[in-house]
Amino acid sequence: MDTHTAMQTFAKVVELGSFAAAADKMEQARSVVTRQIAYLEQKYGVRLLNRTTRKLSMTDAGRAFYDRVRPILAEVTDLELSLQAEGQRPSGRLRVSAPVSFGILHLGPAIAEYLLRYPDVIIDLDLSDRVVDLVEDGFDVAVRIGPLLDSSLVARPLAPQQLRVCAAPAYLARHGTPTTPEDLKQHRCLHYAYASTGNEWHFEKDGVTHLVRVNAALRANNGDVLRTASLAGHGVILQPEFLVGDDIRAGRLVTLLADYAHTPISMYAIYPHRRFLSPKVRSFIEHLEARFGNPAPAAPGRRASPRRSR
């Protein structure tokens, strides 16, 4: 008798709670299911299930066996599906969630490149800084920038994003240039509402951390809104390089407190599970890795907080 098939049958009996239900689900005779469980018990010399006319329960050995068998069966299924997918061209609808500013500035061009390579994929892109539940809202992949929270989702690191403190020359001409983090308390600051540190801006110099609670002249949950206000001379912003780098290089914004460091924020591609990925999902994630950063192993059981995207 095939041990792998018997293991599948055992797992199905446990999950459905009865021999009859497992037999119906697997479209087998109940006698076949019974023989497969008996085969496993005889093969390993232990009783796996306690059976009465009214109740089915696992023995301690059965529970330990099930806990070990379940991930093995999942891995075998993944392997089979992966082999079947080899050579298949990515196709079908791919639902992607991303923060607004990054999506407009950088993800849009990356998607255009991807579609040139994989024209059979139809991308449904949702740009939003709102809280997104990938499973409930039916997204295949999301790009998130910021801290991660523990979760059953899988996070694939893409690239760190350096934070910059900056302001427009016109603002500095009117209000002066801060030379220390503490000087920011006397300035108009434009604050990202979903920052993981609240309204505290963190700086570090010579091993000393400086925490400054800023007075926000404007709070917004979108970094591009803050950038626009800063360009108009309304205050100082703390935003990632991808959003303000071009403005700094063009002189539209001036970098401040350059000798103080900030902890970079990370960018991730997240997806609902680590099991078999369809060709469209796998190819899209690989494209993001090639486009935005060095490929890295998936971070198990972690997820980027949707509230902290830009």
Steps between C-alpha positions, in 0.01 A plus 500: 500500500618854420617666823459853364139432400432347841643810667271719290204289604596516868529881484161525329336277765642721776397824329145384422450308821373172356583212268177548308558869434855434388383221269240728342747785458762276342238309298606168643321215671502519878665157511795641303543783749483252789768277341732797443482608865553140610801478267663803667434367850647164410798654317600719794379273780283761675132581524433833331125535554256405773175392336161438651157489338445863595838665528836519324806644669876496458730322740810685620698314236238589240516869588880501478479312169246746359709803606798357309308368201305819421802716398649205308184461295491875437858496374428209268195681362707814446766300319245335271332831418835671442607228259170529317549876474849471351486630148159661548495862390362747757143592412170610649395782732745614768364726777765728651475749788753779554531838673405800289824698476730206438249349261485811283871581503658157479267203491314625192813498280600160644160356409533638147828308466342186641208512256739528206657175611176324599220633277263217601475639856227752580596715799232651721691764700345665805691805629391588850648590837204341677518182704488204261429141597655294221295190566166667564539752216629238257845642418777275367792729587551826689796738517548643847753748636555506875524276808368145495246342730482130579249325282435195288590703190838468333725805457771505232757775573568726203712802594554742789388860456705779657308779674582865431422814699454791262326829431465749216753786471215751536396352834859504631543860390199600713549276803870416510680166470488250789844376601397245764198271531383699802474811277209332320277575798504864388417417137188417303519126434291307250432162652412161354192391696564124487865511610580210732668738749199727536593868485856433624782534248804285580859605433835345588850645519817356657298220654255738669130485410304824485119486519317815402125542543413726210214749480321412180373792295356238265427131549418276206485126432669544163861602449445672166257746662771590752760533223276742309447711811871508573583603143256789547701616802267390776743303715753223567433139397650161584441279198670212316759553227273361228255786561731800545828395338435672166395821675817503709722443196317776311531744792125528552551357850803532727628212715513589869687344793710294259747396771218327693402150391157338472412134507408407141148373442464179305291413198335160462290299261245311709266221400247284682686170541828323438361199321491454125506828312342527159732600213348850490561566873847348502611687188364832632683467832821406319456806277464725807814349651697565182359853464520631855759307696707195561304174519482369856339204676141541609448611859278233656181597671543874462311777330538865431246715677260646242461811718862597453525517126574813300 
